[in-house]
Amino acid sequence: MPSRQIIDKFMESTILNGHPEKRTVGRTWACLALGGTKREMNNTLIQTGARSRWWCKDWYEAERLSRRHVFIGNCYSVSPDIVTRRFPNIRSVTLKGRPRFSDFNLVPPNWGGDVQPWLEVFASECPLLEELRLKRMTVTDESLEFLAVSFPEFRALSLLSCDGFSTDGLEAIATHCKNLTELDIQENEIDDKSGGWLSCFLESFTSLEILNFASLNSDVNFDALEKLVRRCKSFKVLKVNKNVTLEQLQRLLTHAPQLLELGTGSFLQELTACQNSQLERAFSSCNNLHTLSGLWEATALYLPALYPACTNLTFLNLSYSALQSWELAKLLAHCPRLRRLWVLDTVEDKGLEAVGSNCPLIEELRVFPSDPYGDDIIHGVTESGFVAVSYGCRRLRYVLYFCRQMTNAAVATVVKNCPDFTHFRLCIMNPGQPDHITNEPMDEGFGAVMKTCTKLQRLAVSGLLTDRTFEYIGEYAKNLERLSVAFAGKSDWGMQCVLNGCPKLKKLEIRDCPFGNAALLSGFEKYESMRSLWMSACKVTMNACRLLASEMPRLNVEVMKDDGNDDDQADKVYVYRSVAGSRRDAPPFVLTF
């Protein structure tokens, strides 16, 4: 919310001027500042016709001074100096670095995305920074220590899929950030030396509300953790790693029955009857719990202890639990309010049938492979489980489904039952796999998705696909914002259809497809409105990349070269908009144009 001084300054420059439209704008902005929404304000402005040039300048200045949070989807799309000049009073920053395909090891190590230059500018220009959320960035221990000592009001740190640091950096955060309310460490490549960093919080420290170290591997200092949980009476989220035992978990829950989100440790432990009863009582006291995750190595013996806490669950994350179908069915019977569910394919089709039978409110389903590289897996999920879910969960909006076989008829049935999909990510794990019954391409299945799901925003396609699928996408996917393609298509025409037909497209990710120079160069006009384009293992040449860069000077065109490949071949191409120009920290294997 803007400060009173900013409101007064803005009111003075508008209302007191006497212009009737300016009076309307001033009143609307004051309303926003006192709790209204931007949408309400914009609707008022549209109704009064207040769109003149003076309004744009005044709104620009008001937003500049009042903006507190900034989201930057690509750390090279803008420089930290530009950000702080534009918004000098920011308190919260979300910053993303490497392209998403780095999650699949397609981005070489040391590509870039170092957070240190950002921290140095923020320390100079925005010393009151309170929150920093980083994704796919390089973060060193030195950077974490710099962060901890440079921002006296710092409160929240979230690191997702970052690398370069160790638990020594976490020690610096715990030692120096005396007002910390959130420390969220997820899926990072971290040098996990020990769990001793938990003992670095001061004995007087009581402000922590969110703590997530589920992805760390080392044994924790449990005494320090228990004392921390006991002291911090406002704990809302606690997600521990798999080394925390059931007995220790029971002790933590006794101190924090008010938790809203819980990530458990391992469920593989022998408990006495007394310990099991204590665990059940601890879960029974967690009446406010709406998110449950962890459950490493869960066994049927102790799953009933969870049942009392499942009544109000809306999100159940079992992506680390290789549950069987009957175990999942028993658990879901106690989750009547569930809206989000993540499982491994060990639940098989029978488990997904239980989802359809017990969870009519489900809006998001993710089914992950238990062994993504196993070729001899007999069990898993198929099109039958997918269809069963669609019959019972008509509110389904988001699906990520890994499987080894699929049919066009099944996909058509799923979207007919659930036409309001906004995210549809079907991953047939064998590249180029056709409809396993008809042996036809999967074109008509994805065509049904395009024709039926008019609200679709994100799509991932897989299986044997011709250019016909991309014609469907270009013709029908008018709200599509993100598209991921792998091992699909027949010619440049497919990519051209997408670029010419999807007006809202923001991110396009392509790997191992027969798209070449004509496809790349067909997006001259489109790339200006997109956030990024990724192409790897396609048929793009260096000359085409140079031509694109020369014709579109506001784009950064980067090529990552693989050792031993043809000098003229552009192995990995990353194209993105930038107001900061070409980056200056590109390693030798990244060629910038």
Coordinates of C-alpha atoms in Angstrom, one line a residue:
M1 CA 0.0 0.0 0.0
P2 CA 1.4 3.5 -0.8
S3 CA 2.5 5.7 2.0
R4 CA 0.4 8.6 3.2
Q5 CA 3.1 11.0 1.8
I6 CA 2.8 9.5 -1.6
I7 CA -1.0 9.7 -1.5
D8 CA -0.9 13.3 -0.4
K9 CA 1.5 14.2 -3.2
F10 CA -0.6 12.5 -5.8
M11 CA -3.8 14.1 -4.6
E12 CA -2.1 17.5 -4.7
S13 CA -1.1 17.0 -8.3
T14 CA -4.6 15.9 -9.4
I15 CA -7.5 17.0 -7.4
L16 CA -6.3 20.4 -6.5
N17 CA -5.7 21.2 -10.1
G18 CA -9.4 21.5 -10.6
H19 CA -9.8 19.3 -13.7
P20 CA -12.9 17.1 -13.3
E21 CA -11.3 14.0 -14.8
K22 CA -8.2 14.6 -12.6
R23 CA -10.5 14.8 -9.5
T24 CA -12.0 11.4 -10.5
V25 CA -8.5 9.9 -10.9
G26 CA -7.4 11.4 -7.6
R27 CA -10.4 10.0 -5.8
T28 CA -9.9 6.6 -7.4
W29 CA -6.2 6.4 -6.5
A30 CA -7.0 7.4 -3.0
C31 CA -9.6 4.7 -2.8
L32 CA -7.0 2.2 -4.1
A33 CA -4.5 3.4 -1.5
L34 CA -7.0 2.9 1.3
G35 CA -7.8 -0.7 0.3
G36 CA -9.5 -0.8 -3.1
T37 CA -8.2 -3.0 -5.9
K38 CA -6.5 -1.9 -9.1
R39 CA -9.2 -3.6 -11.1
E40 CA -11.9 -1.5 -9.4
M41 CA -9.8 1.6 -10.0
N42 CA -9.2 0.8 -13.7
N43 CA -12.9 0.1 -14.3
T44 CA -13.7 3.5 -12.8
L45 CA -11.2 5.2 -15.0
I46 CA -12.5 3.5 -18.1
Q47 CA -16.1 4.6 -17.3
T48 CA -15.0 8.2 -16.9
G49 CA -12.8 8.2 -19.9
A50 CA -9.7 9.4 -18.0
R51 CA -7.0 8.1 -20.3
S52 CA -5.1 11.3 -21.3
R53 CA -1.4 11.8 -21.4
W54 CA -1.3 13.6 -18.1
W55 CA -2.9 10.6 -16.5
C56 CA -0.3 8.3 -17.9
K57 CA 2.5 10.4 -16.4
D58 CA 0.9 10.7 -13.0
W59 CA 0.0 7.0 -12.8
Y60 CA 3.6 6.1 -13.9
E61 CA 5.0 8.3 -11.1
A62 CA 2.5 7.0 -8.5
E63 CA 3.2 3.4 -9.4
R64 CA 6.9 4.0 -9.4
L65 CA 6.8 5.3 -5.8
S66 CA 4.2 2.9 -4.4
R67 CA 5.3 -0.5 -6.0
R68 CA 6.5 -2.8 -3.3
H69 CA 6.8 -6.2 -5.1
V70 CA 8.6 -6.9 -8.4
F71 CA 8.5 -10.2 -10.4
I72 CA 11.3 -10.7 -13.0
G73 CA 10.8 -13.8 -15.0
N74 CA 14.3 -13.7 -16.6
C75 CA 17.2 -12.2 -14.7
Y76 CA 18.8 -11.0 -18.1
S77 CA 15.6 -9.3 -19.4
V78 CA 16.5 -6.3 -17.3
S79 CA 19.4 -5.0 -15.2
P80 CA 19.2 -4.5 -11.4
D81 CA 20.0 -0.8 -12.0
I82 CA 17.0 -0.3 -14.3
V83 CA 14.7 -2.1 -11.8
T84 CA 15.8 0.1 -8.8
R85 CA 15.5 3.3 -10.8
R86 CA 12.0 2.3 -11.9
F87 CA 10.9 1.2 -8.5
P88 CA 13.1 2.7 -5.7
N89 CA 10.8 1.5 -2.8
I90 CA 10.5 -2.2 -3.5
R91 CA 10.5 -4.6 -0.5
S92 CA 9.9 -7.9 -2.2
V93 CA 11.6 -9.4 -5.4
T94 CA 10.9 -12.6 -7.2
L95 CA 13.8 -13.4 -9.6
K96 CA 14.2 -16.3 -12.1
G97 CA 17.4 -17.3 -13.8
R98 CA 18.2 -20.3 -16.0
P99 CA 15.7 -21.6 -18.6
R100 CA 13.3 -24.3 -17.4
F101 CA 15.0 -27.0 -19.5
S102 CA 17.9 -26.7 -17.0
D103 CA 15.7 -29.0 -14.9
F104 CA 16.4 -31.7 -17.6
N105 CA 20.2 -31.0 -17.7
L106 CA 19.9 -29.3 -21.0
V107 CA 21.5 -26.1 -19.9
P108 CA 25.3 -26.5 -19.4
P109 CA 26.8 -25.9 -15.9
N110 CA 28.1 -22.4 -15.2
W111 CA 25.6 -20.9 -17.8
G112 CA 25.0 -17.8 -15.6
G113 CA 22.3 -16.4 -13.4
D114 CA 24.4 -15.2 -10.5
V115 CA 22.4 -13.4 -7.9
Q116 CA 25.4 -11.4 -6.5
P117 CA 25.2 -8.4 -8.9
W118 CA 21.5 -8.0 -8.0
L119 CA 22.2 -8.1 -4.3
E120 CA 24.9 -5.5 -4.6
V121 CA 22.6 -3.0 -6.3
F122 CA 19.7 -3.8 -3.9
A123 CA 22.0 -3.2 -0.9
S124 CA 22.9 0.3 -2.3
E125 CA 19.5 1.4 -3.7
C126 CA 16.9 -0.7 -1.8
P127 CA 18.4 -1.4 1.7
L128 CA 14.9 -2.0 3.1
L129 CA 14.4 -5.2 1.1
E130 CA 12.4 -7.7 3.1
E131 CA 11.7 -10.7 0.8
L132 CA 13.7 -12.5 -1.9
R133 CA 12.4 -15.4 -3.9
L134 CA 14.9 -17.0 -6.3
K135 CA 14.4 -19.8 -8.9
R136 CA 17.1 -21.4 -10.9
M137 CA 19.7 -18.9 -9.8
T138 CA 23.4 -19.4 -8.8
V139 CA 23.7 -18.5 -5.1
T140 CA 27.0 -18.8 -3.3
D141 CA 27.6 -18.9 0.5
E142 CA 29.2 -15.5 0.1
S143 CA 26.0 -14.2 -1.5
L144 CA 23.9 -15.5 1.4
E145 CA 26.2 -14.0 3.9
F146 CA 26.1 -10.7 2.0
L147 CA 22.3 -10.9 2.0
A148 CA 22.1 -11.6 5.7
V149 CA 24.3 -8.6 6.8
S150 CA 23.2 -6.0 4.2
F151 CA 19.4 -5.9 4.8
P152 CA 18.4 -5.2 8.4
E153 CA 14.7 -5.7 7.8
F154 CA 15.1 -8.9 5.8
R155 CA 12.3 -11.4 6.5
A156 CA 11.7 -14.0 3.8
L157 CA 14.1 -16.2 1.7
S158 CA 12.9 -18.8 -0.8
L159 CA 15.4 -20.8 -2.9
L160 CA 14.0 -23.1 -5.6
S161 CA 16.2 -25.2 -7.9
C162 CA 19.2 -23.0 -7.1
D163 CA 22.8 -24.1 -6.9
G164 CA 26.2 -22.9 -5.7
F165 CA 25.7 -22.8 -1.9
S166 CA 26.1 -25.0 1.1
T167 CA 24.7 -25.2 4.6
D168 CA 27.3 -22.7 5.6
G169 CA 25.2 -20.1 3.8
L170 CA 22.2 -21.2 5.7
E171 CA 24.2 -20.7 8.9
A172 CA 24.8 -17.0 7.9
I173 CA 21.0 -16.5 7.3
A174 CA 20.1 -18.1 10.6
T175 CA 22.7 -16.1 12.5
H176 CA 22.1 -12.6 11.1
C177 CA 18.5 -12.4 10.0
K178 CA 16.9 -11.6 13.3
N179 CA 13.5 -10.8 11.9
L180 CA 13.2 -13.9 9.6
T181 CA 9.7 -15.2 9.1
E182 CA 10.3 -17.6 6.1
L183 CA 13.1 -19.9 5.1
D184 CA 12.1 -22.1 2.2
I185 CA 14.8 -24.4 0.6
Q186 CA 13.4 -26.6 -2.2
E187 CA 15.0 -28.9 -4.8
N188 CA 18.4 -27.1 -4.7
E189 CA 21.8 -28.4 -5.6
I190 CA 23.3 -27.8 -2.2
D191 CA 26.5 -28.9 -0.5
D192 CA 24.7 -30.4 2.4
K193 CA 27.5 -30.5 5.1
S194 CA 25.4 -30.9 8.2
G195 CA 22.2 -30.0 10.0
G196 CA 24.1 -27.8 12.5
W197 CA 22.8 -24.6 10.9
L198 CA 19.6 -25.0 12.8
S199 CA 21.4 -24.3 16.1
C200 CA 22.5 -20.8 14.7
F201 CA 19.2 -19.2 15.4
L202 CA 19.5 -17.1 18.6
E203 CA 17.8 -18.3 21.8
S204 CA 15.7 -15.0 21.6
F205 CA 14.6 -15.7 18.0
T206 CA 10.8 -16.2 17.8
S207 CA 9.6 -14.8 14.5
L208 CA 9.8 -17.8 12.2
E209 CA 6.5 -18.8 10.5
I210 CA 7.7 -20.9 7.5
L211 CA 10.5 -23.4 7.5
N212 CA 11.1 -25.9 4.7
F213 CA 14.2 -28.0 4.5
A214 CA 12.6 -31.1 3.0
S215 CA 15.2 -31.4 0.2
L216 CA 18.2 -31.5 2.4
N217 CA 19.9 -34.9 3.1
S218 CA 21.9 -34.5 6.3
D219 CA 20.8 -35.4 9.8
V220 CA 19.4 -32.4 11.5
N221 CA 20.2 -31.1 15.0
F222 CA 16.9 -32.2 16.3
D223 CA 17.3 -30.5 19.7
A224 CA 17.8 -27.2 18.0
L225 CA 14.9 -27.8 15.7
E226 CA 12.6 -28.7 18.6
K227 CA 13.6 -25.6 20.6
L228 CA 13.0 -23.5 17.5
V229 CA 9.5 -24.9 16.9
R230 CA 8.7 -24.5 20.6
R231 CA 9.8 -20.8 20.6
C232 CA 8.1 -19.7 17.4
K233 CA 4.4 -19.7 18.3
S234 CA 3.3 -18.4 14.9
F235 CA 4.6 -21.4 12.9
K236 CA 2.3 -22.0 9.9
V237 CA 4.5 -24.2 7.6
L238 CA 6.9 -26.8 8.7
K239 CA 8.5 -29.3 6.2
V240 CA 11.3 -31.4 7.5
N241 CA 13.6 -33.8 5.7
K242 CA 13.4 -37.6 5.6
N243 CA 15.9 -38.0 8.5
V244 CA 13.3 -36.8 11.0
T245 CA 11.7 -39.9 12.5
L246 CA 8.1 -40.5 13.4
E247 CA 8.8 -40.2 17.1
Q248 CA 10.5 -36.8 16.5
L249 CA 7.7 -35.7 14.3
Q250 CA 5.2 -36.4 17.1
R251 CA 7.2 -34.2 19.4
L252 CA 7.2 -31.3 16.9
L253 CA 3.5 -31.6 16.3
T254 CA 2.9 -31.4 20.0
H255 CA 4.6 -28.0 20.0
A256 CA 2.9 -26.7 16.8
P257 CA -0.7 -28.0 16.5
Q258 CA -1.6 -24.8 14.7
L259 CA 0.3 -25.7 11.5
L260 CA -1.4 -25.1 8.2
E261 CA 1.2 -27.1 6.1
L262 CA 3.2 -30.1 7.2
G263 CA 5.9 -32.0 5.4
T264 CA 6.8 -35.1 7.4
G265 CA 10.0 -37.1 7.5
S266 CA 10.3 -40.8 7.0
F267 CA 7.4 -43.1 7.8
L268 CA 9.6 -46.2 8.0
Q269 CA 10.1 -46.8 11.7
E270 CA 9.1 -49.4 14.3
L271 CA 6.9 -47.8 16.9
T272 CA 5.6 -49.3 20.1
A273 CA 1.9 -49.2 20.7
C274 CA 2.3 -46.3 23.1
Q275 CA 4.3 -44.3 20.5
N276 CA 1.8 -45.0 17.8
S277 CA -1.0 -43.8 20.1
Q278 CA 0.9 -40.6 20.8
L279 CA 1.5 -40.0 17.1
E280 CA -2.3 -40.4 16.4
R281 CA -3.1 -37.9 19.2
A282 CA -0.6 -35.5 17.7
F283 CA -2.2 -35.6 14.3
S284 CA -5.6 -35.4 15.8
S285 CA -4.7 -32.0 17.3
C286 CA -3.8 -30.6 13.9
N287 CA -7.3 -29.4 13.1
N288 CA -6.1 -26.6 10.7
L289 CA -3.9 -28.7 8.5
H290 CA -4.7 -28.1 4.8
T291 CA -1.4 -29.3 3.1
L292 CA 0.4 -32.6 3.8
S293 CA 3.6 -33.8 2.1
G294 CA 6.8 -35.8 2.7
L295 CA 5.8 -39.3 3.9
W296 CA 9.0 -40.9 2.7
E297 CA 9.0 -44.6 2.6
A298 CA 5.4 -44.7 4.0
T299 CA 4.0 -48.0 5.0
A300 CA 0.5 -49.1 5.5
L301 CA 1.2 -49.8 9.2
Y302 CA 1.3 -46.1 10.2
L303 CA -0.8 -44.4 7.6
P304 CA -3.9 -44.6 9.8
A305 CA -2.2 -42.2 12.2
L306 CA -2.8 -39.6 9.5
Y307 CA -6.5 -40.1 9.1
P308 CA -7.6 -37.6 11.8
A309 CA -5.7 -34.8 10.2
C310 CA -7.0 -35.4 6.7
T311 CA -10.5 -34.0 7.1
N312 CA -9.6 -30.5 6.0
L313 CA -6.8 -31.3 3.6
T314 CA -6.9 -29.5 0.3
F315 CA -3.4 -30.5 -1.0
L316 CA -1.9 -33.9 -0.6
N317 CA 1.6 -34.3 -2.0
L318 CA 2.6 -38.0 -2.2
S319 CA 5.3 -37.6 -4.9
Y320 CA 7.9 -39.1 -2.5
S321 CA 5.7 -41.9 -1.4
A322 CA 5.6 -45.1 -3.4
L323 CA 2.1 -46.0 -2.3
Q324 CA 0.2 -48.9 -3.7
S325 CA -3.3 -48.5 -5.0
W326 CA -5.1 -50.0 -1.9
E327 CA -3.0 -47.8 0.4
L328 CA -3.9 -44.7 -1.6
A329 CA -7.6 -45.7 -1.6
K330 CA -7.8 -46.0 2.2
L331 CA -6.0 -42.6 2.6
L332 CA -8.3 -40.8 0.1
A333 CA -11.4 -42.0 1.9
H334 CA -10.5 -39.6 4.7
C335 CA -9.8 -36.6 2.4
P336 CA -13.3 -35.3 1.3
R337 CA -12.1 -31.7 0.6
L338 CA -9.0 -32.5 -1.5
R339 CA -8.4 -30.2 -4.4
R340 CA -4.8 -30.9 -5.3
L341 CA -3.1 -34.3 -5.5
W342 CA 0.4 -35.4 -6.5
V343 CA 1.2 -39.1 -6.7
L344 CA 3.7 -41.6 -8.1
D345 CA 2.7 -44.0 -10.8
T346 CA 3.1 -46.8 -8.3
V347 CA -0.6 -46.3 -7.5
E348 CA -1.4 -47.7 -10.9
D349 CA -4.8 -47.4 -12.6
K350 CA -6.6 -48.8 -9.6
G351 CA -5.3 -46.0 -7.4
L352 CA -6.5 -43.4 -9.9
E353 CA -9.9 -45.1 -9.9
A354 CA -10.0 -44.4 -6.2
V355 CA -9.2 -40.8 -6.9
G356 CA -12.2 -40.5 -9.2
S357 CA -14.4 -42.3 -6.6
N358 CA -13.3 -40.3 -3.5
C359 CA -12.3 -36.9 -4.6
P360 CA -14.9 -35.1 -6.6
L361 CA -13.5 -31.6 -5.8
I362 CA -10.0 -32.3 -7.3
E363 CA -8.8 -29.5 -9.5
E364 CA -5.2 -30.4 -10.0
L365 CA -3.6 -33.9 -10.5
R366 CA 0.0 -34.7 -11.1
V367 CA 1.2 -38.2 -11.7
F368 CA 5.0 -38.6 -11.6
P369 CA 7.1 -41.6 -12.8
S370 CA 8.6 -43.6 -9.9
D371 CA 11.5 -44.6 -12.3
P372 CA 11.7 -42.3 -15.3
Y373 CA 14.6 -44.2 -16.8
G374 CA 13.4 -47.7 -16.3
D375 CA 12.6 -49.6 -19.5
D376 CA 11.3 -52.8 -18.1
I377 CA 8.5 -51.4 -15.9
I378 CA 5.4 -53.6 -16.2
H379 CA 3.1 -51.6 -13.9
G380 CA 2.3 -48.0 -13.8
V381 CA -0.5 -45.8 -15.1
T382 CA -2.2 -46.0 -18.5
E383 CA -5.1 -44.3 -20.3
S384 CA -7.6 -46.2 -18.2
G385 CA -6.6 -44.4 -15.0
F386 CA -6.7 -41.1 -16.8
V387 CA -10.2 -41.7 -18.0
A388 CA -11.4 -42.9 -14.6
V389 CA -10.2 -39.7 -12.9
S390 CA -12.0 -37.6 -15.5
Y391 CA -15.3 -39.3 -14.9
G392 CA -15.1 -38.7 -11.1
C393 CA -13.3 -35.3 -11.0
R394 CA -15.3 -33.0 -13.4
R395 CA -13.7 -29.9 -11.9
L396 CA -10.2 -30.9 -13.1
R397 CA -8.3 -27.9 -14.4
Y398 CA -4.6 -28.8 -14.2
V399 CA -3.1 -32.2 -15.1
L400 CA 0.5 -33.4 -15.4
Y401 CA 0.4 -37.0 -16.4
F402 CA 3.4 -39.3 -17.0
C403 CA 2.6 -42.6 -18.6
R404 CA 4.0 -45.1 -21.1
Q405 CA 1.0 -45.5 -23.3
M406 CA -2.1 -43.4 -24.4
T407 CA -4.9 -43.4 -27.0
N408 CA -6.6 -40.6 -28.9
A409 CA -10.0 -41.9 -27.7
A410 CA -8.9 -41.6 -24.0
V411 CA -7.6 -38.1 -24.4
A412 CA -10.8 -37.1 -26.2
T413 CA -12.9 -38.6 -23.4
V414 CA -10.9 -36.9 -20.7
V415 CA -11.4 -33.4 -22.1
K416 CA -15.0 -34.1 -22.9
N417 CA -15.5 -34.8 -19.2
C418 CA -13.3 -31.9 -18.0
P419 CA -13.6 -29.2 -20.7
D420 CA -12.2 -26.4 -18.4
F421 CA -8.6 -27.4 -18.4
T422 CA -6.2 -24.4 -18.1
H423 CA -3.1 -26.7 -17.9
F424 CA -2.8 -29.9 -19.9
R425 CA 0.6 -31.6 -19.7
L426 CA 0.6 -35.1 -21.1
C427 CA 4.0 -36.8 -21.1
I428 CA 4.1 -40.1 -22.9
M429 CA 7.5 -41.2 -21.8
N430 CA 8.6 -43.2 -24.9
P431 CA 9.5 -40.6 -27.5
G432 CA 7.4 -40.9 -30.7
Q433 CA 4.9 -43.3 -29.1
P434 CA 1.7 -43.6 -31.2
D435 CA -1.8 -44.5 -30.1
H436 CA -1.0 -47.9 -28.7
I437 CA -4.3 -49.4 -30.0
T438 CA -4.7 -47.9 -33.5
N439 CA -1.0 -47.2 -34.1
E440 CA -2.0 -43.8 -35.4
P441 CA -0.3 -40.5 -34.4
M442 CA -1.7 -38.7 -31.4
D443 CA -2.8 -35.8 -33.5
E444 CA -6.6 -36.2 -33.0
G445 CA -6.3 -36.6 -29.2
F446 CA -4.5 -33.3 -28.9
G447 CA -6.8 -31.8 -31.5
A448 CA -9.7 -32.7 -29.2
V449 CA -7.8 -30.8 -26.4
M450 CA -7.5 -27.7 -28.6
K451 CA -11.1 -27.7 -29.7
T452 CA -12.7 -28.5 -26.3
C453 CA -10.5 -26.6 -23.8
T454 CA -10.9 -23.0 -24.8
K455 CA -9.4 -21.7 -21.6
L456 CA -6.1 -23.6 -22.1
Q457 CA -3.1 -21.6 -21.0
R458 CA -0.3 -24.2 -20.7
L459 CA 0.2 -27.3 -22.9
A460 CA 2.9 -30.0 -23.1
V461 CA 2.6 -32.4 -26.0
S462 CA 4.2 -35.8 -26.5
G463 CA 3.9 -39.0 -28.4
L464 CA 4.0 -39.5 -32.2
L465 CA 2.8 -36.1 -33.6
T466 CA 2.7 -34.7 -37.1
D467 CA 2.3 -31.1 -38.2
R468 CA -1.5 -31.6 -37.9
T469 CA -1.3 -31.2 -34.1
F470 CA 0.4 -27.9 -34.5
E471 CA -2.2 -26.8 -37.0
Y472 CA -4.8 -27.5 -34.4
I473 CA -2.9 -25.5 -31.8
G474 CA -2.6 -22.5 -34.1
E475 CA -6.2 -22.6 -35.1
Y476 CA -7.9 -23.2 -31.7
A477 CA -5.4 -22.3 -28.8
K478 CA -6.2 -18.6 -28.6
N479 CA -5.5 -18.3 -24.9
L480 CA -2.3 -20.5 -24.9
E481 CA 0.6 -18.8 -23.0
R482 CA 3.1 -21.7 -22.6
L483 CA 3.9 -24.6 -25.0
S484 CA 6.4 -27.4 -24.5
V485 CA 7.2 -29.7 -27.4
A486 CA 9.6 -32.7 -27.6
F487 CA 10.3 -35.3 -30.3
A488 CA 7.3 -34.1 -32.4
G489 CA 6.4 -32.6 -35.7
K490 CA 7.4 -33.2 -39.4
S491 CA 8.4 -29.8 -40.8
D492 CA 8.8 -26.1 -40.2
W493 CA 5.2 -25.7 -41.0
G494 CA 4.2 -27.0 -37.6
M495 CA 6.1 -24.3 -35.7
Q496 CA 5.0 -21.6 -38.1
C497 CA 1.3 -22.5 -37.3
V498 CA 1.9 -22.0 -33.6
L499 CA 3.8 -18.7 -34.0
N500 CA 1.2 -17.3 -36.4
G501 CA -1.9 -18.6 -34.6
C502 CA -1.4 -18.2 -30.8
P503 CA -1.8 -14.4 -30.0
K504 CA -1.1 -14.8 -26.2
L505 CA 1.9 -17.1 -26.4
K506 CA 4.6 -16.1 -23.9
K507 CA 7.0 -19.1 -23.7
L508 CA 7.8 -21.7 -26.3
E509 CA 10.1 -24.6 -25.5
I510 CA 11.1 -27.1 -28.2
R511 CA 13.6 -29.9 -28.1
D512 CA 14.5 -32.7 -30.5
C513 CA 12.2 -31.6 -33.3
P514 CA 12.7 -31.2 -37.1
F515 CA 12.2 -27.5 -37.0
G516 CA 14.8 -25.4 -38.7
N517 CA 15.7 -21.9 -40.0
A518 CA 12.4 -21.2 -41.6
A519 CA 10.5 -22.0 -38.4
L520 CA 12.8 -19.8 -36.3
L521 CA 12.7 -16.8 -38.6
S522 CA 8.9 -17.0 -39.0
G523 CA 8.6 -15.4 -35.5
F524 CA 10.0 -12.0 -36.2
E525 CA 6.8 -10.2 -35.1
K526 CA 5.9 -12.7 -32.4
Y527 CA 9.1 -12.6 -30.4
E528 CA 8.5 -9.0 -29.4
S529 CA 5.5 -10.0 -27.3
M530 CA 6.9 -13.3 -26.0
R531 CA 9.1 -13.8 -22.9
S532 CA 11.3 -16.5 -24.4
L533 CA 12.0 -19.2 -27.0
W534 CA 14.1 -22.3 -26.4
M535 CA 15.1 -24.6 -29.2
S536 CA 17.6 -27.5 -28.7
A537 CA 18.6 -30.4 -31.0
C538 CA 16.6 -28.9 -33.9
K539 CA 17.8 -27.9 -37.4
V540 CA 18.7 -24.3 -36.7
T541 CA 22.0 -22.8 -38.0
M542 CA 24.3 -20.1 -36.7
N543 CA 23.5 -17.9 -39.7
A544 CA 19.8 -18.0 -39.0
C545 CA 20.5 -16.9 -35.4
R546 CA 22.7 -14.0 -36.6
L547 CA 20.0 -12.9 -39.0
L548 CA 17.3 -13.0 -36.3
A549 CA 19.5 -10.9 -34.0
S550 CA 20.3 -8.3 -36.7
E551 CA 16.6 -7.9 -37.6
M552 CA 15.4 -7.8 -34.0
P553 CA 18.0 -5.7 -32.0
R554 CA 15.8 -5.7 -28.9
L555 CA 16.1 -9.5 -28.6
N556 CA 19.0 -11.3 -27.0
V557 CA 19.8 -14.3 -29.2
E558 CA 22.1 -16.8 -27.4
V559 CA 23.6 -20.1 -28.8
M560 CA 25.1 -22.7 -26.5
K561 CA 27.6 -24.9 -28.3
D562 CA 28.2 -28.6 -27.6
D563 CA 31.7 -29.8 -27.9
G564 CA 32.5 -31.7 -31.1
N565 CA 29.4 -30.6 -33.1
D566 CA 29.3 -28.9 -36.5
D567 CA 30.4 -25.3 -36.2
D568 CA 27.5 -24.1 -38.3
Q569 CA 24.9 -25.9 -36.1
A570 CA 23.1 -24.0 -33.4
D571 CA 22.9 -26.7 -30.8
K572 CA 20.8 -24.8 -28.1
V573 CA 19.1 -21.5 -28.9
Y574 CA 17.7 -19.2 -26.3
V575 CA 15.9 -16.1 -27.4
Y576 CA 14.4 -13.5 -25.0
R577 CA 13.5 -9.9 -24.8
S578 CA 15.7 -7.6 -22.9
V579 CA 15.9 -3.8 -22.1
A580 CA 19.4 -4.3 -20.8
G581 CA 21.1 -5.4 -24.0
S582 CA 23.4 -8.5 -24.3
R583 CA 24.6 -9.8 -21.0
R584 CA 28.2 -9.3 -20.0
D585 CA 28.8 -12.5 -18.0
A586 CA 28.3 -15.1 -20.8
P587 CA 30.8 -18.0 -20.5
P588 CA 32.8 -19.0 -23.6
F589 CA 30.4 -21.7 -24.7
V590 CA 27.5 -19.2 -24.9
L591 CA 27.7 -17.1 -28.1
T592 CA 25.6 -13.9 -28.0
F593 CA 24.4 -12.0 -31.0

